CSV table of C-alpha atoms in Angstrom, one decimal:
chain,number,residue,atom,x,y,z
A,1,UNK,CA,109.1,67.2,81.4
A,2,UNK,CA,105.3,67.2,81.9
A,3,UNK,CA,103.8,65.8,85.1
A,4,UNK,CA,100.9,63.3,84.8
A,5,UNK,CA,98.7,62.1,87.6
A,6,UNK,CA,96.0,59.4,87.7
A,7,UNK,CA,93.1,59.9,90.1
A,8,UNK,CA,90.5,57.2,90.8
A,9,UNK,CA,87.6,56.3,93.0
A,10,UNK,CA,87.0,52.6,93.6
A,11,UNK,CA,84.6,50.6,95.8
A,12,UNK,CA,85.5,47.0,94.8
A,13,UNK,CA,89.2,47.5,93.8
A,14,UNK,CA,88.6,47.2,90.0
A,15,UNK,CA,89.0,50.8,89.2
A,16,UNK,CA,92.0,51.1,91.6
A,17,UNK,CA,93.7,48.2,89.8
A,18,UNK,CA,93.1,49.8,86.4
A,19,UNK,CA,94.4,53.2,87.7
A,20,UNK,CA,97.5,51.5,89.0
A,21,UNK,CA,98.0,49.8,85.6
A,22,UNK,CA,97.6,53.1,83.8
A,23,UNK,CA,99.9,54.8,86.3
A,24,UNK,CA,102.6,52.2,85.8
A,25,UNK,CA,102.4,52.5,82.0
A,26,UNK,CA,102.7,56.3,82.1
A,27,UNK,CA,105.2,56.5,85.0
A,28,UNK,CA,102.6,58.7,86.7
A,29,UNK,CA,101.6,59.2,90.3
A,30,UNK,CA,98.3,57.5,91.3
A,31,UNK,CA,96.1,59.3,93.8
A,32,UNK,CA,92.9,58.0,95.5
A,33,UNK,CA,90.3,60.7,95.1
A,34,UNK,CA,89.6,61.2,98.8
A,35,UNK,CA,93.2,62.3,99.1
A,36,UNK,CA,93.0,64.7,96.2
A,37,UNK,CA,93.5,68.5,96.5
A,38,UNK,CA,93.0,71.3,93.9
A,39,UNK,CA,96.7,72.0,94.3
A,40,UNK,CA,97.7,68.5,93.1
A,41,UNK,CA,95.5,69.0,90.0
A,42,UNK,CA,96.9,72.4,89.3
A,43,UNK,CA,100.5,71.1,89.7
A,44,UNK,CA,100.0,68.5,87.0
A,45,UNK,CA,100.1,69.0,83.2
A,46,UNK,CA,98.1,65.9,82.4
A,47,UNK,CA,95.3,64.4,84.5
A,48,UNK,CA,93.6,61.1,84.1
A,49,UNK,CA,90.3,60.7,86.1
A,50,UNK,CA,88.7,57.4,86.6
A,51,UNK,CA,85.5,56.1,88.3
A,52,UNK,CA,83.3,53.1,88.2
A,53,UNK,CA,79.6,53.6,87.5
A,54,UNK,CA,77.0,52.8,90.2
A,55,UNK,CA,73.2,52.7,90.5
A,56,UNK,CA,71.5,54.6,87.7
A,57,UNK,CA,74.8,55.9,86.2
A,58,UNK,CA,76.3,57.7,89.2
A,59,UNK,CA,79.9,58.3,90.1
A,60,UNK,CA,81.6,56.0,92.6
A,61,UNK,CA,80.8,57.4,96.2
A,62,UNK,CA,84.3,58.7,96.9
A,63,UNK,CA,83.9,61.1,94.0
A,64,UNK,CA,81.0,62.9,95.8
A,65,UNK,CA,83.5,65.5,97.2
A,66,UNK,CA,86.2,64.8,94.6
A,67,UNK,CA,84.1,66.1,91.7
A,68,UNK,CA,83.9,69.4,93.6
A,69,UNK,CA,87.7,69.5,94.0
A,70,UNK,CA,88.0,69.1,90.2
A,71,UNK,CA,85.5,71.8,89.5
A,72,UNK,CA,87.3,74.2,91.9
A,73,UNK,CA,90.7,73.7,90.4
A,74,UNK,CA,92.2,76.0,87.8
A,75,UNK,CA,92.7,73.6,84.9
A,76,UNK,CA,93.1,75.9,81.9
A,77,UNK,CA,95.9,74.6,79.8
A,78,UNK,CA,95.7,71.1,81.3
A,79,UNK,CA,94.9,68.0,79.4
A,80,UNK,CA,92.4,65.7,81.1
A,81,UNK,CA,91.5,62.2,80.0
A,82,UNK,CA,88.7,60.1,81.5
A,83,UNK,CA,88.4,56.4,82.1
A,84,UNK,CA,85.5,54.4,83.5
A,85,UNK,CA,84.7,51.0,84.8
A,86,UNK,CA,81.4,49.4,84.2
A,87,UNK,CA,79.4,46.2,83.6
A,88,UNK,CA,78.0,46.2,80.0
A,89,UNK,CA,75.9,43.1,80.7
A,90,UNK,CA,74.2,43.7,84.1
A,91,UNK,CA,74.1,47.5,83.7
A,92,UNK,CA,73.8,47.8,79.9
A,93,UNK,CA,71.6,50.8,80.1
A,94,UNK,CA,74.0,53.0,82.1
A,95,UNK,CA,77.4,51.5,80.9
A,96,UNK,CA,80.2,53.8,82.2
A,97,UNK,CA,77.8,56.8,82.4
A,98,UNK,CA,79.8,58.2,85.3
A,99,UNK,CA,82.5,59.3,82.8
A,100,UNK,CA,80.3,62.1,81.6
A,101,UNK,CA,80.2,63.7,85.1
A,102,UNK,CA,84.0,63.6,85.3
A,103,UNK,CA,84.3,65.1,81.8
A,104,UNK,CA,81.8,67.8,82.7
A,105,UNK,CA,83.7,68.7,85.9
A,106,UNK,CA,87.0,69.0,84.0
A,107,UNK,CA,85.4,71.2,81.3
A,108,UNK,CA,83.9,73.4,84.0
A,109,UNK,CA,87.4,73.8,85.5
A,110,UNK,CA,88.8,74.9,82.1
A,111,UNK,CA,90.6,71.7,81.0
A,112,UNK,CA,91.0,70.4,77.5
A,113,UNK,CA,89.5,66.9,77.5
A,114,UNK,CA,91.2,64.4,75.3
A,115,UNK,CA,90.8,60.6,74.7
A,116,UNK,CA,87.3,60.1,73.2
A,117,UNK,CA,86.8,56.4,72.2
A,118,UNK,CA,84.6,55.0,69.4
A,119,UNK,CA,81.7,52.9,70.5
A,120,UNK,CA,82.8,50.2,68.0
A,121,UNK,CA,83.5,46.9,69.6
A,122,UNK,CA,81.4,47.6,72.7
A,123,UNK,CA,78.1,45.8,73.5
A,124,UNK,CA,75.7,47.9,75.7
A,125,UNK,CA,72.3,49.5,75.4
A,126,UNK,CA,72.9,53.1,76.5
A,127,UNK,CA,75.4,55.4,78.2
A,128,UNK,CA,75.2,59.0,79.2
A,129,UNK,CA,79.0,59.1,78.4
A,130,UNK,CA,78.4,58.7,74.6
A,131,UNK,CA,78.4,61.9,72.5
A,132,UNK,CA,78.6,62.0,68.7
A,133,UNK,CA,79.1,58.2,68.5
A,134,UNK,CA,82.1,58.2,70.9
A,135,UNK,CA,82.5,57.7,74.6
A,136,UNK,CA,83.9,60.8,76.3
A,137,UNK,CA,86.8,58.6,77.6
A,138,UNK,CA,87.9,55.0,77.9
A,139,UNK,CA,85.2,52.6,79.0
A,140,UNK,CA,86.4,49.3,80.5
A,141,UNK,CA,84.3,46.3,81.4
A,142,UNK,CA,86.7,44.2,83.5
A,143,UNK,CA,83.8,42.0,84.7
A,144,UNK,CA,82.8,40.6,81.3
A,145,UNK,CA,85.6,41.6,78.9
A,146,UNK,CA,88.7,41.5,81.1
A,147,UNK,CA,90.6,39.9,78.1
A,148,UNK,CA,90.2,43.2,76.3
A,149,UNK,CA,91.3,45.6,79.1
A,150,UNK,CA,95.0,45.7,78.5
A,151,UNK,CA,94.7,46.1,74.8
A,152,UNK,CA,92.1,48.9,75.2
A,153,UNK,CA,94.3,50.7,77.7
A,154,UNK,CA,97.3,50.5,75.5
A,155,UNK,CA,95.4,51.7,72.4
A,156,UNK,CA,93.8,54.6,74.3
A,157,UNK,CA,97.1,55.8,75.9
A,158,UNK,CA,98.7,55.9,72.5
A,159,UNK,CA,96.1,58.5,71.4
A,160,UNK,CA,96.4,60.9,74.3
A,161,UNK,CA,99.7,62.5,73.3
A,162,UNK,CA,101.0,62.7,76.9
């Protein structure tokens, strides 16, 4: 049986709550990024990484060191999926942009990134996390569209093949 972990960074508790929900749905261990080691990543087969987006599109602060942990891990042969929390109304020009940095770190570590999501159904102006008409992971706006969060998580998880 494969091992799946969910890693998150959260300032306000929103991304933490979403990580816990995802972890429960998958029966996966949930790890706060400041407690993450390369060994934990390397021991998992499937890794879900989540962050809220702050400022001009940056990762949540706890990911400052965490992104280096991801980059230093040997993730060849591992599946990584990204999820992000953002505010598509107040921060429409950087909506969930932090997902790109997590994706790039996973790719740098040799992982196979899965779980791109169509931009259809999202209202925002710009995001660094969009490539070829898809988000690099699952964007969630639990501030303005909390009524869509559960449905979006379920639909996304069904595509990951975990």
